[in-house]
């Protein structure tokens, strides 16, 4: 009698494509290069400053610190966003081939001072960026008033690198 060997049926496994899709809305900035924290503050204000709830975003920079894109990562409530995951922050940065990022969020309350949670989140994201080779060069907190903002890098509140 002849033995028949039965082959297991082939499994279908999805194949994914990662795409970076440009939003319909553009961010208009005067210069493409971020020369200092003041410019980063104005750029973040243009992106997030007039919203009524907290928004968390990133500006993507190339090796010459030229802004190559921006991404609103999370939208929270009036008093906070909650947990910001590193994979959510860096997903678009990787797809956009960013060499570095400037993080930012808004405080609808009008006080741009970083909370302990803001500093802890920044430290966590800096560590993830270090592993990925995409450093976090600043974290800017803006308010509705375009003249009131806080740059962790220039004010010395940026967590030390681990």
PDB file of N, CA and C in Angstrom, residues 4-63:
ATOM      1  N   UNK A   4       0.395   8.041   1.541  1.00  0.00           N
ATOM      2  CA  UNK A   4       0.148   9.381   0.995  1.00  0.00           C
ATOM      3  C   UNK A   4       0.530  10.418   2.043  1.00  0.00           C
ATOM      4  N   UNK A   5       1.312  11.342   1.615  1.00  0.00           N
ATOM      5  CA  UNK A   5       1.673  12.424   2.535  1.00  0.00           C
ATOM      6  C   UNK A   5       0.820  13.634   2.193  1.00  0.00           C
ATOM      7  N   UNK A   6       0.226  14.132   3.188  1.00  0.00           N
ATOM      8  CA  UNK A   6      -0.650  15.275   3.006  1.00  0.00           C
ATOM      9  C   UNK A   6       0.069  16.541   3.408  1.00  0.00           C
ATOM     10  N   UNK A   7       0.097  17.510   2.550  1.00  0.00           N
ATOM     11  CA  UNK A   7       0.734  18.785   2.860  1.00  0.00           C
ATOM     12  C   UNK A   7      -0.255  19.671   3.598  1.00  0.00           C
ATOM     13  N   UNK A   8       0.281  20.363   4.566  1.00  0.00           N
ATOM     14  CA  UNK A   8      -0.563  21.307   5.298  1.00  0.00           C
ATOM     15  C   UNK A   8      -0.963  22.440   4.364  1.00  0.00           C
ATOM     16  N   UNK A   9      -2.182  22.927   4.505  1.00  0.00           N
ATOM     17  CA  UNK A   9      -2.597  24.023   3.622  1.00  0.00           C
ATOM     18  C   UNK A   9      -1.758  25.277   3.903  1.00  0.00           C
ATOM     19  N   UNK A  10      -1.530  26.050   2.869  1.00  0.00           N
ATOM     20  CA  UNK A  10      -0.762  27.285   3.023  1.00  0.00           C
ATOM     21  C   UNK A  10      -1.592  28.322   3.771  1.00  0.00           C
ATOM     22  N   UNK A  11      -0.922  29.048   4.616  1.00  0.00           N
ATOM     23  CA  UNK A  11      -1.591  30.093   5.392  1.00  0.00           C
ATOM     24  C   UNK A  11      -1.421  31.424   4.683  1.00  0.00           C
ATOM     25  N   UNK A  12      -2.454  32.221   4.695  1.00  0.00           N
ATOM     26  CA  UNK A  12      -2.357  33.558   4.127  1.00  0.00           C
ATOM     27  C   UNK A  12      -1.928  34.523   5.228  1.00  0.00           C
ATOM     28  N   UNK A  13      -0.838  35.206   4.977  1.00  0.00           N
ATOM     29  CA  UNK A  13      -0.329  36.190   5.928  1.00  0.00           C
ATOM     30  C   UNK A  13      -0.340  37.544   5.227  1.00  0.00           C
ATOM     31  N   UNK A  14      -0.938  38.550   5.864  1.00  0.00           N
ATOM     32  CA  UNK A  14      -1.012  39.858   5.189  1.00  0.00           C
ATOM     33  C   UNK A  14       0.370  40.473   4.975  1.00  0.00           C
ATOM     34  N   UNK A  15       0.513  41.170   3.869  1.00  0.00           N
ATOM     35  CA  UNK A  15       1.720  41.932   3.568  1.00  0.00           C
ATOM     36  C   UNK A  15       1.332  43.399   3.711  1.00  0.00           C
ATOM     37  N   UNK A  16       2.087  44.132   4.528  1.00  0.00           N
ATOM     38  CA  UNK A  16       1.753  45.525   4.805  1.00  0.00           C
ATOM     39  C   UNK A  16       2.669  46.470   4.059  1.00  0.00           C
ATOM     40  N   UNK A  17       2.145  47.625   3.740  1.00  0.00           N
ATOM     41  CA  UNK A  17       2.921  48.712   3.175  1.00  0.00           C
ATOM     42  C   UNK A  17       2.816  49.891   4.137  1.00  0.00           C
ATOM     43  N   UNK A  18       3.931  50.504   4.434  1.00  0.00           N
ATOM     44  CA  UNK A  18       3.932  51.673   5.305  1.00  0.00           C
ATOM     45  C   UNK A  18       4.021  52.898   4.405  1.00  0.00           C
ATOM     46  N   UNK A  19       3.090  53.812   4.577  1.00  0.00           N
ATOM     47  CA  UNK A  19       3.053  55.005   3.744  1.00  0.00           C
ATOM     48  C   UNK A  19       2.925  56.235   4.612  1.00  0.00           C
ATOM     49  N   UNK A  20       3.601  57.256   4.203  1.00  0.00           N
ATOM     50  CA  UNK A  20       3.488  58.547   4.839  1.00  0.00           C
ATOM     51  C   UNK A  20       2.572  59.372   3.951  1.00  0.00           C
ATOM     52  N   UNK A  21       1.431  59.776   4.484  1.00  0.00           N
ATOM     53  CA  UNK A  21       0.439  60.492   3.698  1.00  0.00           C
ATOM     54  C   UNK A  21       0.409  61.943   4.157  1.00  0.00           C
ATOM     55  N   UNK A  22       0.575  62.851   3.223  1.00  0.00           N
ATOM     56  CA  UNK A  22       0.557  64.273   3.542  1.00  0.00           C
ATOM     57  C   UNK A  22      -0.871  64.711   3.817  1.00  0.00           C
ATOM     58  N   UNK A  23      -1.047  65.436   4.922  1.00  0.00           N
ATOM     59  CA  UNK A  23      -2.368  65.956   5.273  1.00  0.00           C
ATOM     60  C   UNK A  23      -2.766  67.053   4.297  1.00  0.00           C
ATOM     61  N   UNK A  24      -4.019  67.363   4.268  1.00  0.00           N
ATOM     62  CA  UNK A  24      -4.506  68.419   3.373  1.00  0.00           C
ATOM     63  C   UNK A  24      -4.071  69.791   3.847  1.00  0.00           C
ATOM     64  N   UNK A  25      -3.857  69.938   5.129  1.00  0.00           N
ATOM     65  CA  UNK A  25      -3.488  71.219   5.720  1.00  0.00           C
ATOM     66  C   UNK A  25      -1.977  71.324   5.803  1.00  0.00           C
ATOM     67  N   UNK A  26      -1.440  72.470   5.412  1.00  0.00           N
ATOM     68  CA  UNK A  26       0.000  72.705   5.497  1.00  0.00           C
ATOM     69  C   UNK A  26       0.303  73.598   6.688  1.00  0.00           C
ATOM     70  N   UNK A  27       1.504  73.466   7.209  1.00  0.00           N
ATOM     71  CA  UNK A  27       1.998  74.344   8.260  1.00  0.00           C
ATOM     72  C   UNK A  27       2.842  75.396   7.568  1.00  0.00           C
ATOM     73  N   UNK A  28       2.474  76.655   7.700  1.00  0.00           N
ATOM     74  CA  UNK A  28       3.207  77.731   7.037  1.00  0.00           C
ATOM     75  C   UNK A  28       4.199  78.330   8.017  1.00  0.00           C
ATOM     76  N   UNK A  29       5.484  78.288   7.645  1.00  0.00           N
ATOM     77  CA  UNK A  29       6.537  78.841   8.488  1.00  0.00           C
ATOM     78  C   UNK A  29       7.413  79.759   7.641  1.00  0.00           C
ATOM     79  N   UNK A  30       8.015  80.747   8.301  1.00  0.00           N
ATOM     80  CA  UNK A  30       8.819  81.740   7.585  1.00  0.00           C
ATOM     81  C   UNK A  30      10.112  81.149   7.042  1.00  0.00           C
ATOM     82  N   UNK A  31      10.767  80.337   7.843  1.00  0.00           N
ATOM     83  CA  UNK A  31      12.025  79.723   7.434  1.00  0.00           C
ATOM     84  C   UNK A  31      11.933  78.226   7.697  1.00  0.00           C
ATOM     85  N   UNK A  32      12.613  77.468   6.868  1.00  0.00           N
ATOM     86  CA  UNK A  32      12.563  76.013   7.035  1.00  0.00           C
ATOM     87  C   UNK A  32      13.555  75.518   8.070  1.00  0.00           C
ATOM     88  N   UNK A  33      14.583  76.305   8.395  1.00  0.00           N
ATOM     89  CA  UNK A  33      15.600  75.885   9.362  1.00  0.00           C
ATOM     90  C   UNK A  33      15.225  76.419  10.743  1.00  0.00           C
ATOM     91  N   UNK A  34      15.388  75.581  11.761  1.00  0.00           N
ATOM     92  CA  UNK A  34      15.085  75.979  13.135  1.00  0.00           C
ATOM     93  C   UNK A  34      16.381  76.492  13.772  1.00  0.00           C
ATOM     94  N   UNK A  35      16.580  77.809  13.803  1.00  0.00           N
ATOM     95  CA  UNK A  35      17.837  78.344  14.320  1.00  0.00           C
ATOM     96  C   UNK A  35      17.920  78.387  15.848  1.00  0.00           C
ATOM     97  N   UNK A  36      16.751  78.476  16.518  1.00  0.00           N
ATOM     98  CA  UNK A  36      16.773  78.602  17.976  1.00  0.00           C
ATOM     99  C   UNK A  36      15.429  78.201  18.571  1.00  0.00           C
ATOM    100  N   UNK A  37      15.374  78.212  19.903  1.00  0.00           N
ATOM    101  CA  UNK A  37      14.164  77.795  20.617  1.00  0.00           C
ATOM    102  C   UNK A  37      12.996  78.732  20.349  1.00  0.00           C
ATOM    103  N   UNK A  38      13.279  80.011  20.148  1.00  0.00           N
ATOM    104  CA  UNK A  38      12.219  80.974  19.879  1.00  0.00           C
ATOM    105  C   UNK A  38      11.480  80.609  18.591  1.00  0.00           C
ATOM    106  N   UNK A  39      12.239  80.238  17.589  1.00  0.00           N
ATOM    107  CA  UNK A  39      11.628  79.843  16.324  1.00  0.00           C
ATOM    108  C   UNK A  39      10.818  78.552  16.499  1.00  0.00           C
ATOM    109  N   UNK A  40      11.354  77.616  17.262  1.00  0.00           N
ATOM    110  CA  UNK A  40      10.619  76.370  17.535  1.00  0.00           C
ATOM    111  C   UNK A  40       9.319  76.687  18.261  1.00  0.00           C
ATOM    112  N   UNK A  41       9.367  77.636  19.199  1.00  0.00           N
ATOM    113  CA  UNK A  41       8.161  78.039  19.918  1.00  0.00           C
ATOM    114  C   UNK A  41       7.114  78.638  18.997  1.00  0.00           C
ATOM    115  N   UNK A  42       7.529  79.510  18.091  1.00  0.00           N
ATOM    116  CA  UNK A  42       6.588  80.118  17.140  1.00  0.00           C
ATOM    117  C   UNK A  42       5.993  79.066  16.201  1.00  0.00           C
ATOM    118  N   UNK A  43       6.832  78.117  15.785  1.00  0.00           N
ATOM    119  CA  UNK A  43       6.353  77.070  14.882  1.00  0.00           C
ATOM    120  C   UNK A  43       5.345  76.166  15.591  1.00  0.00           C
ATOM    121  N   UNK A  44       5.660  75.777  16.827  1.00  0.00           N
ATOM    122  CA  UNK A  44       4.709  74.943  17.591  1.00  0.00           C
ATOM    123  C   UNK A  44       3.421  75.712  17.863  1.00  0.00           C
ATOM    124  N   UNK A  45       3.541  77.014  18.124  1.00  0.00           N
ATOM    125  CA  UNK A  45       2.325  77.810  18.353  1.00  0.00           C
ATOM    126  C   UNK A  45       1.458  77.809  17.096  1.00  0.00           C
ATOM    127  N   UNK A  46       2.065  77.937  15.933  1.00  0.00           N
ATOM    128  CA  UNK A  46       1.301  77.917  14.681  1.00  0.00           C
ATOM    129  C   UNK A  46       0.582  76.589  14.489  1.00  0.00           C
ATOM    130  N   UNK A  47       1.182  75.523  14.981  1.00  0.00           N
ATOM    131  CA  UNK A  47       0.595  74.193  14.827  1.00  0.00           C
ATOM    132  C   UNK A  47      -0.456  73.892  15.896  1.00  0.00           C
ATOM    133  N   UNK A  48      -0.194  74.301  17.146  1.00  0.00           N
ATOM    134  CA  UNK A  48      -1.026  73.853  18.268  1.00  0.00           C
ATOM    135  C   UNK A  48      -1.625  74.947  19.148  1.00  0.00           C
ATOM    136  N   UNK A  49      -1.107  76.147  19.059  1.00  0.00           N
ATOM    137  CA  UNK A  49      -1.391  77.169  20.059  1.00  0.00           C
ATOM    138  C   UNK A  49      -2.835  77.540  20.272  1.00  0.00           C
ATOM    139  N   UNK A  50      -3.652  77.516  19.257  1.00  0.00           N
ATOM    140  CA  UNK A  50      -5.013  78.018  19.392  1.00  0.00           C
ATOM    141  C   UNK A  50      -6.057  76.931  19.617  1.00  0.00           C
ATOM    142  N   UNK A  51      -5.612  75.734  19.919  1.00  0.00           N
ATOM    143  CA  UNK A  51      -6.568  74.650  20.166  1.00  0.00           C
ATOM    144  C   UNK A  51      -7.105  74.736  21.593  1.00  0.00           C
ATOM    145  N   UNK A  52      -8.284  74.198  21.796  1.00  0.00           N
ATOM    146  CA  UNK A  52      -8.927  74.286  23.113  1.00  0.00           C
ATOM    147  C   UNK A  52      -8.637  73.088  24.007  1.00  0.00           C
ATOM    148  N   UNK A  53      -7.969  72.075  23.468  1.00  0.00           N
ATOM    149  CA  UNK A  53      -7.583  70.890  24.236  1.00  0.00           C
ATOM    150  C   UNK A  53      -6.099  70.660  24.035  1.00  0.00           C
ATOM    151  N   UNK A  54      -5.504  69.873  24.925  1.00  0.00           N
ATOM    152  CA  UNK A  54      -4.083  69.592  24.764  1.00  0.00           C
ATOM    153  C   UNK A  54      -3.850  68.747  23.520  1.00  0.00           C
ATOM    154  N   UNK A  55      -2.828  69.133  22.769  1.00  0.00           N
ATOM    155  CA  UNK A  55      -2.371  68.408  21.591  1.00  0.00           C
ATOM    156  C   UNK A  55      -0.883  68.156  21.771  1.00  0.00           C
ATOM    157  N   UNK A  56      -0.418  67.003  21.328  1.00  0.00           N
ATOM    158  CA  UNK A  56       0.998  66.653  21.397  1.00  0.00           C
ATOM    159  C   UNK A  56       1.472  66.434  19.966  1.00  0.00           C
ATOM    160  N   UNK A  57       2.602  67.045  19.602  1.00  0.00           N
ATOM    161  CA  UNK A  57       3.059  66.986  18.219  1.00  0.00           C
ATOM    162  C   UNK A  57       4.573  66.854  18.150  1.00  0.00           C
ATOM    163  N   UNK A  58       5.057  66.614  16.950  1.00  0.00           N
ATOM    164  CA  UNK A  58       6.493  66.574  16.692  1.00  0.00           C
ATOM    165  C   UNK A  58       6.783  67.283  15.383  1.00  0.00           C
ATOM    166  N   UNK A  59       7.884  68.014  15.380  1.00  0.00           N
ATOM    167  CA  UNK A  59       8.437  68.572  14.151  1.00  0.00           C
ATOM    168  C   UNK A  59       9.570  67.654  13.732  1.00  0.00           C
ATOM    169  N   UNK A  60       9.623  67.294  12.472  1.00  0.00           N
ATOM    170  CA  UNK A  60      10.678  66.435  11.959  1.00  0.00           C
ATOM    171  C   UNK A  60      11.785  67.306  11.379  1.00  0.00           C
ATOM    172  N   UNK A  61      13.018  66.985  11.731  1.00  0.00           N
ATOM    173  CA  UNK A  61      14.165  67.740  11.247  1.00  0.00           C
ATOM    174  C   UNK A  61      15.094  66.813  10.464  1.00  0.00           C
ATOM    175  N   UNK A  62      15.742  67.382   9.446  1.00  0.00           N
ATOM    176  CA  UNK A  62      16.782  66.616   8.765  1.00  0.00           C
ATOM    177  C   UNK A  62      18.118  66.919   9.441  1.00  0.00           C
ATOM    178  N   UNK A  63      19.198  66.445   8.878  1.00  0.00           N
ATOM    179  CA  UNK A  63      20.517  66.621   9.486  1.00  0.00           C
ATOM    180  C   UNK A  63      20.976  68.062   9.594  1.00  0.00           C
TER     181      UNK A  63
END
